[in-house]
GROMACS .gro file of C-alpha atoms in nm:
model
  448
    1MET     CA    1  12.797  10.292  12.235
    2ILE     CA    2  12.729  10.546  11.960
    3LYS     CA    3  12.966  10.588  11.667
    4ILE     CA    4  12.909  10.941  11.544
    5HIS     CA    5  13.189  10.912  11.287
    6TYR     CA    6  12.970  10.700  11.058
    7ASP     CA    7  12.666  10.924  11.054
    8PHE     CA    8  12.709  11.254  11.234
    9PHE     CA    9  12.381  11.403  11.115
   10TYR     CA   10  12.184  11.102  11.238
   11HIS     CA   11  12.341  11.156  11.579
   12ILE     CA   12  12.298  11.534  11.586
   13TYR     CA   13  12.071  11.497  11.890
   14GLU     CA   14  12.351  11.321  12.081
   15TYR     CA   15  12.582  11.612  12.003
   16LEU     CA   16  12.314  11.865  12.104
   17TYR     CA   17  12.246  11.677  12.427
   18LEU     CA   18  12.609  11.688  12.537
   19PHE     CA   19  12.628  12.053  12.429
   20VAL     CA   20  12.343  12.133  12.669
   21MET     CA   21  12.515  11.935  12.947
   22VAL     CA   22  12.833  12.139  12.897
   23ILE     CA   23  12.626  12.458  12.926
   24TYR     CA   24  12.488  12.328  13.257
   25MET     CA   25  12.845  12.246  13.355
   26GLY     CA   26  12.929  12.618  13.331
   27GLN     CA   27  12.658  12.710  13.587
   28MET     CA   28  12.639  13.065  13.454
   29THR     CA   29  12.313  13.131  13.641
   30PRO     CA   30  12.150  12.977  13.950
   31ASP     CA   31  11.903  12.798  13.719
   32LEU     CA   32  12.191  12.615  13.549
   33GLY     CA   33  12.301  12.497  13.892
   34ARG     CA   34  11.977  12.304  13.939
   35MET     CA   35  12.142  11.975  13.838
   36VAL     CA   36  12.344  11.982  14.160
   37GLY     CA   37  12.111  12.184  14.383
   38LYS     CA   38  11.801  12.132  14.590
   39LEU     CA   39  11.451  12.048  14.468
   40SER     CA   40  11.322  12.394  14.553
   41GLY     CA   41  11.310  12.666  14.290
   42ASN     CA   42  11.207  12.684  13.925
   43PRO     CA   43  11.147  12.323  13.809
   44ILE     CA   44  11.194  12.391  13.435
   45PRO     CA   45  11.578  12.408  13.440
   46LEU     CA   46  11.579  12.076  13.628
   47LEU     CA   47  11.329  11.908  13.396
   48ILE     CA   48  11.509  12.006  13.074
   49PRO     CA   49  11.814  11.778  13.127
   50ILE     CA   50  11.593  11.499  13.265
   51ILE     CA   51  11.363  11.503  12.962
   52MET     CA   52  11.660  11.525  12.725
   53THR     CA   53  11.823  11.229  12.901
   54VAL     CA   54  11.507  11.021  12.862
   55ILE     CA   55  11.506  11.097  12.488
   56LEU     CA   56  11.877  11.009  12.472
   57LEU     CA   57  11.804  10.670  12.628
   58MET     CA   58  11.513  10.608  12.391
   59ARG     CA   59  11.750  10.667  12.099
   60ASN     CA   60  12.038  10.476  12.257
   61PRO     CA   61  11.910  10.201  12.491
   62ILE     CA   62  12.168  10.084  12.745
   63SER     CA   63  12.168   9.822  13.019
   64PHE     CA   64  12.148   9.928  13.382
   65GLY     CA   65  12.258   9.585  13.502
   66ASN     CA   66  12.616   9.703  13.558
   67ASN     CA   67  12.737   9.567  13.894
   68ARG     CA   68  12.968   9.863  13.956
   69LEU     CA   69  12.680  10.107  13.913
   70TRP     CA   70  12.472   9.936  14.180
   71GLN     CA   71  12.767   9.878  14.410
   72LEU     CA   72  12.861  10.247  14.406
   73THR     CA   73  12.496  10.350  14.440
   74SER     CA   74  12.447  10.117  14.737
   75ILE     CA   75  12.758  10.251  14.910
   76MET     CA   76  12.643  10.609  14.854
   77LEU     CA   77  12.294  10.534  14.986
   78ILE     CA   78  12.432  10.372  15.303
   79TRP     CA   79  12.662  10.668  15.356
   80SER     CA   80  12.376  10.915  15.295
   81VAL     CA   81  12.154  10.746  15.552
   82GLY     CA   82  12.444  10.746  15.800
   83VAL     CA   83  12.506  11.121  15.756
   84CYS     CA   84  12.136  11.208  15.784
   85TYR     CA   85  12.107  10.994  16.098
   86LYS     CA   86  12.416  11.154  16.252
   87PHE     CA   87  12.269  11.503  16.211
   88HIS     CA   88  11.912  11.385  16.284
   89ASP     CA   89  11.797  11.556  15.967
   90PHE     CA   90  11.557  11.360  15.745
   91THR     CA   91  11.377  11.667  15.614
   92SER     CA   92  11.293  11.677  15.244
   93SER     CA   93  11.526  11.975  15.201
   94ASN     CA   94  11.824  11.785  15.340
   95LEU     CA   95  11.740  11.457  15.163
   96SER     CA   96  11.732  11.637  14.829
   97PHE     CA   97  12.109  11.691  14.850
   98TYR     CA   98  12.163  11.315  14.856
   99LEU     CA   99  11.904  11.256  14.586
  100PHE     CA  100  12.112  11.475  14.357
  101LEU     CA  101  12.422  11.271  14.445
  102ILE     CA  102  12.254  10.954  14.313
  103TYR     CA  103  12.121  11.157  14.020
  104ALA     CA  104  12.476  11.268  13.930
  105ILE     CA  105  12.604  10.909  13.940
  106PHE     CA  106  12.329  10.786  13.705
  107ILE     CA  107  12.377  11.079  13.466
  108ALA     CA  108  12.750  11.003  13.454
  109TYR     CA  109  12.678  10.635  13.391
  110ILE     CA  110  12.441  10.719  13.105
  111HIS     CA  111  12.698  10.953  12.948
  112ILE     CA  112  12.974  10.694  12.964
  113ARG     CA  113  12.765  10.402  12.839
  114VAL     CA  114  12.599  10.594  12.556
  115TYR     CA  115  12.904  10.783  12.429
  116GLY     CA  116  13.189  10.552  12.526
  117ARG     CA  117  13.526  10.702  12.437
  118ASP     CA  118  13.353  10.943  12.196
  119ILE     CA  119  13.270  11.162  12.493
  120PHE     CA  120  13.627  11.300  12.490
  121PRO     CA  121  13.659  11.425  12.129
  122ILE     CA  122  13.297  11.545  12.133
  123TYR     CA  123  13.366  11.739  12.454
  124GLU     CA  124  13.677  11.889  12.296
  125HIS     CA  125  13.478  11.995  11.988
  126ILE     CA  126  13.200  12.153  12.197
  127ILE     CA  127  13.449  12.348  12.406
  128VAL     CA  128  13.620  12.468  12.087
  129VAL     CA  129  13.284  12.595  11.955
  130LEU     CA  130  13.209  12.775  12.283
  131SER     CA  131  13.562  12.917  12.282
  132VAL     CA  132  13.514  13.061  11.933
  133ILE     CA  133  13.186  13.223  12.044
  134SER     CA  134  13.342  13.367  12.359
  135LEU     CA  135  13.653  13.496  12.179
  136CYS     CA  136  13.444  13.667  11.911
  137LEU     CA  137  13.209  13.837  12.158
  138TRP     CA  138  13.477  13.911  12.415
  139GLY     CA  139  13.712  14.046  12.149
  140ALA     CA  140  13.437  14.264  12.001
  141GLY     CA  141  13.362  14.401  12.347
  142MET     CA  142  13.729  14.484  12.402
  143LEU     CA  143  13.771  14.654  12.063
  144PHE     CA  144  13.439  14.840  12.073
  145PRO     CA  145  13.355  14.947  12.431
  146GLU     CA  146  13.024  15.092  12.310
  147LEU     CA  147  12.900  14.732  12.274
  148ASP     CA  148  12.865  14.726  12.651
  149SER     CA  149  12.524  14.890  12.611
  150TYR     CA  150  12.426  14.612  12.368
  151PHE     CA  151  12.527  14.334  12.607
  152ARG     CA  152  12.328  14.501  12.882
  153GLN     CA  153  12.009  14.430  12.687
  154PHE     CA  154  12.039  14.063  12.784
  155PRO     CA  155  11.925  13.924  13.123
  156GLU     CA  156  12.134  14.034  13.417
  157THR     CA  157  12.347  13.800  13.626
  158ALA     CA  158  12.535  13.860  13.949
  159SER     CA  159  12.836  13.998  13.758
  160GLY     CA  160  12.714  14.086  13.409
  161ASN     CA  161  12.473  13.968  13.141
  162ASN     CA  162  12.369  13.626  13.013
  163VAL     CA  163  12.396  13.621  12.633
  164LEU     CA  164  12.177  13.323  12.541
  165TYR     CA  165  12.367  13.102  12.790
  166LEU     CA  166  12.652  13.088  12.538
  167PHE     CA  167  12.852  13.385  12.662
  168HIS     CA  168  12.870  13.571  12.991
  169TRP     CA  169  12.945  13.938  12.945
  170THR     CA  170  13.110  14.095  13.249
  171ASP     CA  171  12.981  14.428  13.366
  172PRO     CA  172  13.301  14.638  13.397
  173ALA     CA  173  13.146  14.820  13.692
  174LYS     CA  174  13.104  14.501  13.896
  175SER     CA  175  13.407  14.270  13.889
  176GLN     CA  176  13.654  14.058  13.688
  177VAL     CA  177  13.828  14.362  13.537
  178LEU     CA  178  14.206  14.407  13.513
  179ASN     CA  179  14.376  14.747  13.509
  180ASP     CA  180  14.036  14.921  13.505
  181PHE     CA  181  13.966  14.837  13.140
  182LEU     CA  182  14.051  14.475  13.054
  183VAL     CA  183  13.744  14.258  13.103
  184ARG     CA  184  13.814  13.890  13.168
  185ASN     CA  185  13.650  13.634  12.941
  186GLN     CA  186  13.397  13.428  13.139
  187GLY     CA  187  13.289  13.220  12.840
  188CYS     CA  188  12.974  13.022  12.914
  189SER     CA  189  13.047  13.008  13.287
  190TRP     CA  190  12.970  13.225  13.588
  191GLU     CA  191  13.336  13.313  13.646
  192PRO     CA  192  13.655  13.330  13.433
  193GLY     CA  193  13.842  13.077  13.646
  194ARG     CA  194  13.556  12.830  13.616
  195PHE     CA  195  13.562  12.868  13.238
  196SER     CA  196  13.937  12.804  13.241
  197ILE     CA  197  13.899  12.467  13.415
  198MET     CA  198  13.640  12.369  13.155
  199LEU     CA  199  13.900  12.444  12.888
  200LEU     CA  200  14.174  12.235  13.051
  201PRO     CA  201  14.030  11.884  12.982
  202ALA     CA  202  13.975  11.982  12.618
  203ILE     CA  203  14.337  12.100  12.597
  204LEU     CA  204  14.456  11.769  12.746
  205ILE     CA  205  14.240  11.568  12.505
  206ASN     CA  206  14.397  11.757  12.215
  207LEU     CA  207  14.748  11.703  12.354
  208SER     CA  208  14.677  11.331  12.389
  209ARG     CA  209  14.587  11.305  12.022
  210GLU     CA  210  14.813  11.562  11.856
  211GLY     CA  211  15.104  11.600  12.095
  212ILE     CA  212  15.272  11.937  12.138
  213THR     CA  213  15.215  12.080  11.793
  214PHE     CA  214  15.049  12.392  11.656
  215ARG     CA  215  15.099  12.326  11.286
  216GLY     CA  216  14.760  12.240  11.140
  217ASN     CA  217  14.614  12.219  11.490
  218LYS     CA  218  14.358  12.500  11.491
  219LYS     CA  219  14.171  12.359  11.787
  220ILE     CA  220  14.458  12.394  12.033
  221ILE     CA  221  14.523  12.750  11.918
  222ILE     CA  222  14.159  12.841  11.982
  223LEU     CA  223  14.157  12.667  12.319
  224LEU     CA  224  14.478  12.836  12.434
  225LEU     CA  225  14.360  13.179  12.316
  226ALA     CA  226  14.039  13.129  12.515
  227LEU     CA  227  14.243  13.027  12.818
  228VAL     CA  228  14.465  13.334  12.784
  229SER     CA  229  14.158  13.560  12.770
  230THR     CA  230  14.034  13.431  13.109
  231PHE     CA  231  14.343  13.570  13.289
  232SER     CA  232  14.297  13.288  13.538
  233THR     CA  233  14.581  13.205  13.775
  234THR     CA  234  14.441  12.855  13.819
  235GLY     CA  235  14.403  12.794  13.446
  236TYR     CA  236  14.747  12.930  13.355
  237SER     CA  237  14.927  12.733  13.628
  238ILE     CA  238  14.766  12.397  13.544
  239ALA     CA  239  14.812  12.441  13.169
  240ILE     CA  240  15.183  12.521  13.213
  241LEU     CA  241  15.227  12.216  13.438
  242ILE     CA  242  15.056  11.984  13.186
  243TYR     CA  243  15.270  12.117  12.900
  244PHE     CA  244  15.585  12.063  13.110
  245ILE     CA  245  15.480  11.703  13.170
  246TYR     CA  246  15.444  11.647  12.796
  247TRP     CA  247  15.773  11.821  12.719
  248PHE     CA  248  15.972  11.602  12.956
  249ASP     CA  249  15.801  11.289  12.824
  250ARG     CA  250  16.023  11.300  12.518
  251ILE     CA  251  16.374  11.398  12.619
  252ASN     CA  252  16.576  11.485  12.311
  253VAL     CA  253  16.782  11.777  12.185
  254ARG     CA  254  16.486  11.950  12.024
  255SER     CA  255  16.258  11.921  12.330
  256VAL     CA  256  16.534  12.042  12.565
  257LEU     CA  257  16.613  12.344  12.347
  258THR     CA  258  16.243  12.423  12.308
  259PHE     CA  259  16.194  12.405  12.682
  260PHE     CA  260  16.488  12.629  12.779
  261PHE     CA  261  16.454  12.886  12.502
  262ILE     CA  262  16.076  12.902  12.459
  263ALA     CA  263  15.872  12.728  12.730
  264LEU     CA  264  16.074  12.834  13.036
  265PRO     CA  265  16.105  13.206  12.939
  266LEU     CA  266  15.734  13.211  12.851
  267SER     CA  267  15.645  13.059  13.188
  268VAL     CA  268  15.859  13.312  13.374
  269PHE     CA  269  15.689  13.590  13.180
  270VAL     CA  270  15.340  13.457  13.263
  271PHE     CA  271  15.410  13.431  13.635
  272SER     CA  272  15.562  13.780  13.633
  273LEU     CA  273  15.237  13.935  13.508
  274ASP     CA  274  15.081  14.169  13.761
  275PHE     CA  275  14.761  13.974  13.814
  276MET     CA  276  14.956  13.647  13.862
  277GLY     CA  277  15.229  13.783  14.088
  278GLU     CA  278  15.000  13.993  14.305
  279LYS     CA  279  14.755  13.710  14.365
  280ILE     CA  280  15.029  13.460  14.451
  281GLU     CA  281  15.213  13.707  14.677
  282LYS     CA  282  14.894  13.809  14.853
  283ARG     CA  283  14.786  13.452  14.919
  284ALA     CA  284  15.132  13.354  15.037
  285ASN     CA  285  15.062  13.571  15.343
  286PHE     CA  286  14.804  13.319  15.457
  287GLU     CA  287  14.815  13.401  15.827
  288GLY     CA  288  14.754  13.772  15.774
  289LEU     CA  289  14.488  13.703  15.512
  290THR     CA  290  14.298  13.468  15.743
  291ARG     CA  291  14.318  13.718  16.031
  292GLU     CA  292  14.172  13.989  15.808
  293ARG     CA  293  13.902  13.748  15.690
  294MET     CA  294  13.796  13.666  16.046
  295GLN     CA  295  13.764  14.034  16.129
  296GLY     CA  296  13.552  14.084  15.818
  297ILE     CA  297  13.336  13.783  15.902
  298LYS     CA  298  13.255  13.921  16.246
  299TYR     CA  299  13.169  14.261  16.100
  300ASN     CA  300  12.943  14.115  15.829
  301ALA     CA  301  12.765  13.893  16.081
  302ARG     CA  302  12.674  14.204  16.282
  303GLU     CA  303  12.571  14.410  15.980
  304HIS     CA  304  12.404  14.152  15.752
  305GLY     CA  305  12.281  13.869  15.972
  306ASP     CA  306  12.263  13.544  15.769
  307GLU     CA  307  12.254  13.714  15.427
  308TYR     CA  308  12.471  13.547  15.161
  309LEU     CA  309  12.760  13.776  15.066
  310GLY     CA  310  12.991  13.562  14.854
  311SER     CA  311  13.255  13.290  14.854
  312ILE     CA  312  13.584  13.274  15.038
  313ASP     CA  313  13.918  13.250  14.858
  314ARG     CA  314  14.048  12.904  14.761
  315PHE     CA  315  14.336  12.884  15.012
  316GLU     CA  316  14.129  13.007  15.301
  317SER     CA  317  13.855  12.767  15.194
  318ALA     CA  318  14.105  12.480  15.200
  319TYR     CA  319  14.204  12.576  15.554
  320PHE     CA  320  13.846  12.590  15.681
  321GLU     CA  321  13.758  12.267  15.497
  322TRP     CA  322  14.047  12.099  15.679
  323VAL     CA  323  13.898  12.214  16.009
  324ASN     CA  324  13.559  12.083  15.889
  325PHE     CA  325  13.727  11.748  15.825
  326GLN     CA  326  13.886  11.743  16.170
  327GLN     CA  327  13.545  11.795  16.327
  328GLU     CA  328  13.376  11.514  16.127
  329PRO     CA  329  13.655  11.281  16.006
  330LEU     CA  330  13.458  10.957  15.962
  331LEU     CA  331  13.139  11.040  15.772
  332GLY     CA  332  13.206  11.406  15.694
  333TYR     CA  333  12.946  11.678  15.720
  334GLY     CA  334  12.767  11.557  15.406
  335ARG     CA  335  12.649  11.743  15.100
  336ASN     CA  336  12.448  11.995  15.300
  337VAL     CA  337  12.696  12.269  15.391
  338ASP     CA  338  12.463  12.392  15.666
  339HIS     CA  339  12.585  12.094  15.871
  340SER     CA  340  12.952  12.194  15.840
  341TRP     CA  341  13.150  12.331  16.134
  342PHE     CA  342  13.226  12.647  15.934
  343ARG     CA  343  12.859  12.729  15.876
  344GLN     CA  344  12.763  12.641  16.231
  345ASN     CA  345  13.045  12.825  16.409
  346ILE     CA  346  13.210  13.078  16.178
  347SER     CA  347  12.979  13.235  15.920
  348LYS     CA  348  12.653  13.190  15.734
  349ASN     CA  349  12.739  13.484  15.508
  350PHE     CA  350  13.006  13.307  15.306
  351PHE     CA  351  13.049  12.977  15.124
  352LEU     CA  352  13.370  12.779  15.088
  353THR     CA  353  13.474  12.734  14.725
  354GLY     CA  354  13.697  12.435  14.668
  355GLY     CA  355  14.003  12.288  14.827
  356LEU     CA  356  14.153  11.944  14.781
  357VAL     CA  357  14.021  11.841  15.121
  358LYS     CA  358  13.661  11.930  15.039
  359ILE     CA  359  13.590  11.574  14.925
  360LEU     CA  360  13.728  11.445  15.256
  361SER     CA  361  13.546  11.702  15.468
  362GLN     CA  362  13.215  11.635  15.293
  363TYR     CA  363  13.235  11.259  15.252
  364GLY     CA  364  13.467  11.158  15.537
  365ILE     CA  365  13.795  10.970  15.526
  366PHE     CA  366  13.664  10.638  15.393
  367MET     CA  367  13.421  10.762  15.127
  368GLY     CA  368  13.655  11.045  15.031
  369ALA     CA  369  13.947  10.805  14.986
  370LEU     CA  370  13.726  10.580  14.773
  371LEU     CA  371  13.629  10.869  14.545
  372TYR     CA  372  13.992  10.973  14.501
  373LEU     CA  373  14.092  10.613  14.423
  374ILE     CA  374  13.819  10.603  14.158
  375LEU     CA  375  13.954  10.927  14.012
  376PHE     CA  376  14.307  10.785  13.987
  377TYR     CA  377  14.176  10.468  13.826
  378SER     CA  378  13.967  10.671  13.582
  379SER     CA  379  14.270  10.879  13.484
  380ILE     CA  380  14.459  10.559  13.398
  381ARG     CA  381  14.170  10.424  13.188
  382ILE     CA  382  14.122  10.757  13.013
  383SER     CA  383  14.493  10.762  12.922
  384LYS     CA  384  14.456  10.420  12.759
  385THR     CA  385  14.135  10.523  12.586
  386CYS     CA  386  14.289  10.839  12.440
  387TRP     CA  387  14.623  10.681  12.341
  388ASN     CA  388  14.795  10.892  12.606
  389GLN     CA  389  15.094  10.762  12.798
  390GLN     CA  390  15.054  11.028  13.067
  391ARG     CA  391  14.846  10.812  13.297
  392PHE     CA  392  14.792  11.070  13.568
  393ALA     CA  393  14.748  11.382  13.354
  394PHE     CA  394  14.369  11.381  13.392
  395VAL     CA  395  14.384  11.334  13.768
  396ILE     CA  396  14.631  11.623  13.794
  397ILE     CA  397  14.392  11.852  13.608
  398LEU     CA  398  14.086  11.759  13.814
  399LEU     CA  399  14.266  11.762  14.149
  400LEU     CA  400  14.432  12.098  14.092
  401SER     CA  401  14.111  12.244  13.952
  402SER     CA  402  13.926  12.128  14.263
  403ILE     CA  403  14.150  12.354  14.473
  404SER     CA  404  13.946  12.644  14.339
  405TYR     CA  405  13.613  12.492  14.232
  406PRO     CA  406  13.390  12.196  14.317
  407ILE     CA  407  13.427  11.920  14.056
  408PHE     CA  408  13.250  11.607  14.176
  409CYS     CA  409  12.874  11.594  14.097
  410ILE     CA  410  12.909  11.867  13.833
  411PRO     CA  411  12.768  11.748  13.495
  412VAL     CA  412  13.028  11.601  13.254
  413PHE     CA  413  13.306  11.644  13.513
  414THR     CA  414  13.147  11.355  13.702
  415SER     CA  415  13.148  11.147  13.384
  416PHE     CA  416  13.525  11.196  13.362
  417TRP     CA  417  13.563  11.120  13.733
  418LEU     CA  418  13.371  10.790  13.714
  419TYR     CA  419  13.490  10.679  13.370
  420GLY     CA  420  13.714  10.414  13.522
  421LEU     CA  421  13.416  10.241  13.683
  422PHE     CA  422  13.165  10.261  13.399
  423GLY     CA  423  13.377  10.263  13.083
  424TYR     CA  424  13.342   9.970  12.843
  425ASP     CA  425  13.550   9.663  12.920
  426GLU     CA  426  13.720   9.476  12.636
  427ASP     CA  427  13.470   9.189  12.651
  428GLU     CA  428  13.182   9.435  12.603
  429VAL     CA  429  13.315   9.580  12.275
  430ASN     CA  430  13.271   9.383  11.955
  431GLU     CA  431  13.534   9.352  11.682
  432GLU     CA  432  13.381   9.631  11.472
  433ASP     CA  433  13.397   9.869  11.769
  434ILE     CA  434  13.757   9.772  11.848
  435GLU     CA  435  13.865   9.843  11.490
  436TYR     CA  436  13.681  10.176  11.502
  437LEU     CA  437  13.836  10.275  11.836
  438GLU     CA  438  14.189  10.184  11.733
  439THR     CA  439  14.204  10.348  11.392
  440GLU     CA  440  13.999  10.665  11.379
  441ASP     CA  441  13.843  10.930  11.596
  442ILE     CA  442  13.489  11.057  11.543
  443TYR     CA  443  13.601  11.315  11.288
  444GLY     CA  444  13.773  11.056  11.068
  445VAL     CA  445  14.129  11.167  11.150
  446GLU     CA  446  14.374  10.879  11.142
  447GLU     CA  447  14.559  10.832  11.468
  448LYS     CA  448  14.929  10.899  11.472
   0.00000   0.00000   0.00000
C-alpha cells in the first residue's frame, strides 16, 4: 500500500496513473470506452491503461494470492460460460465482453491493493483539479461566446469538441443547451449528467472528512460549483439527499435552524428551476412517454434499419430492463446487449442507459444479488476507512447514479464497488500503516 503523504514527488507516477484512469472513467470519446468495450477497434486506447498498469505493478508489487479475488473471478467465469452456453454464442466478439468483466475485476483489485485507503483522497483531489479546469474553460466560454470558434479547432465528438481529454466543449448547435444560450458543463465526460456522478463521490469523501462546512474548505466549493454548472437533475437530486442525511445526523438547534431556513428553501428553489421541474413533470407521465417512444421506435426501424440513433431515457430504460429481467431471470442476458429481449424484439436503434434493475437483468437474480450485497458491504467498509458514520452513503450515491448511467465495470467506480472485498484487513496492515491511517490523510491534514 503506497503512502503518498511521505514522498508525493516520488509517487507522482501513481498520481498520474489514477488521473488517467479517471479520464477513462469519463468516457468522453468511444476510444476512452475501450476499457469496457469489445476487442475490436483502435488498440492504442486499450493498450495505454494496460501498459500503465504493468508499470504501476513494477513500482508497487502486490500479491495476487487473495482468496476473495479468485473466488469472485471463479464465480464470474462460471456465470460467463453459463450465459454463453445458454445463447449458444462462443464467438470471439461475444467472449470479449466477458473478458473485459474479468479485466475490470483485476484492475479494481490492483487499484485497491496498491492505493489502499489513499484512493479516496487522491480521487477527490483529481476531481477537484478537473473541476477547476472545466469551470475555467466553461466559464470563459459563457462569458466570451466568440471562444466557440476556438474550441471548434479541437477534435469533434458526438456533441462538441474534445479539448485534450480534459474538457468537453458542447457545441451549442447540437445539444445540452438551456434556454438557447446556457451551455451545460460536461467536464471531462461525454455528458453533463455523467460528469455530475463523477463529482458526487468526491463530494461525499470531502463531507466524510470535513463535515458540512465551507469555511476554509475550498475543495467542496469547487466541487459544488462544478456540480451546479452541469445542470444535472440526477446530480442535484443525489447531492441534496446526501446533504440532508448529514444534516439529520447531528440533531441540534443549529442544524435544525440551518435546515429550515437555508437548506430546505434552497432545495425548493432548485427543484422549482425550469429544467428540473419540466424533466420531472415530463417523466412522471410515464405511460404517455412510453407510448410515444414505441411509436418513434417503429418509425425509426422503418426509416433507419439497424442504425444506432441514441440512448433511451433513464425511466423508460428501467422499465425495459425490468422486462429484460423477466425474460431471463436466472442468468440474465449477459454483458452483450444484443442478447437482450429489448434488442431482439423492440429496437436495434437505441440502447438502454441505466436503471437499478440493469444489474439484475444483465447478471440474473443470483449474480445480481451478489453484486449488490458486495456494494453494500463495500459502502460499510468505506465508511470505516474514511471516518464516516454514514455507512450507506456510498451505496446510496452509486445506486441512485446507476438509475441514469452504468456504474459496474467502469474504471475507478468498480474499485469503489469492490472495495469491501479487496480492501486491506487489519492483520495485513503493520503498526506504521495503522498510525498513518488513523492520524493523517495524504496531504498531511490532521483528522478532526
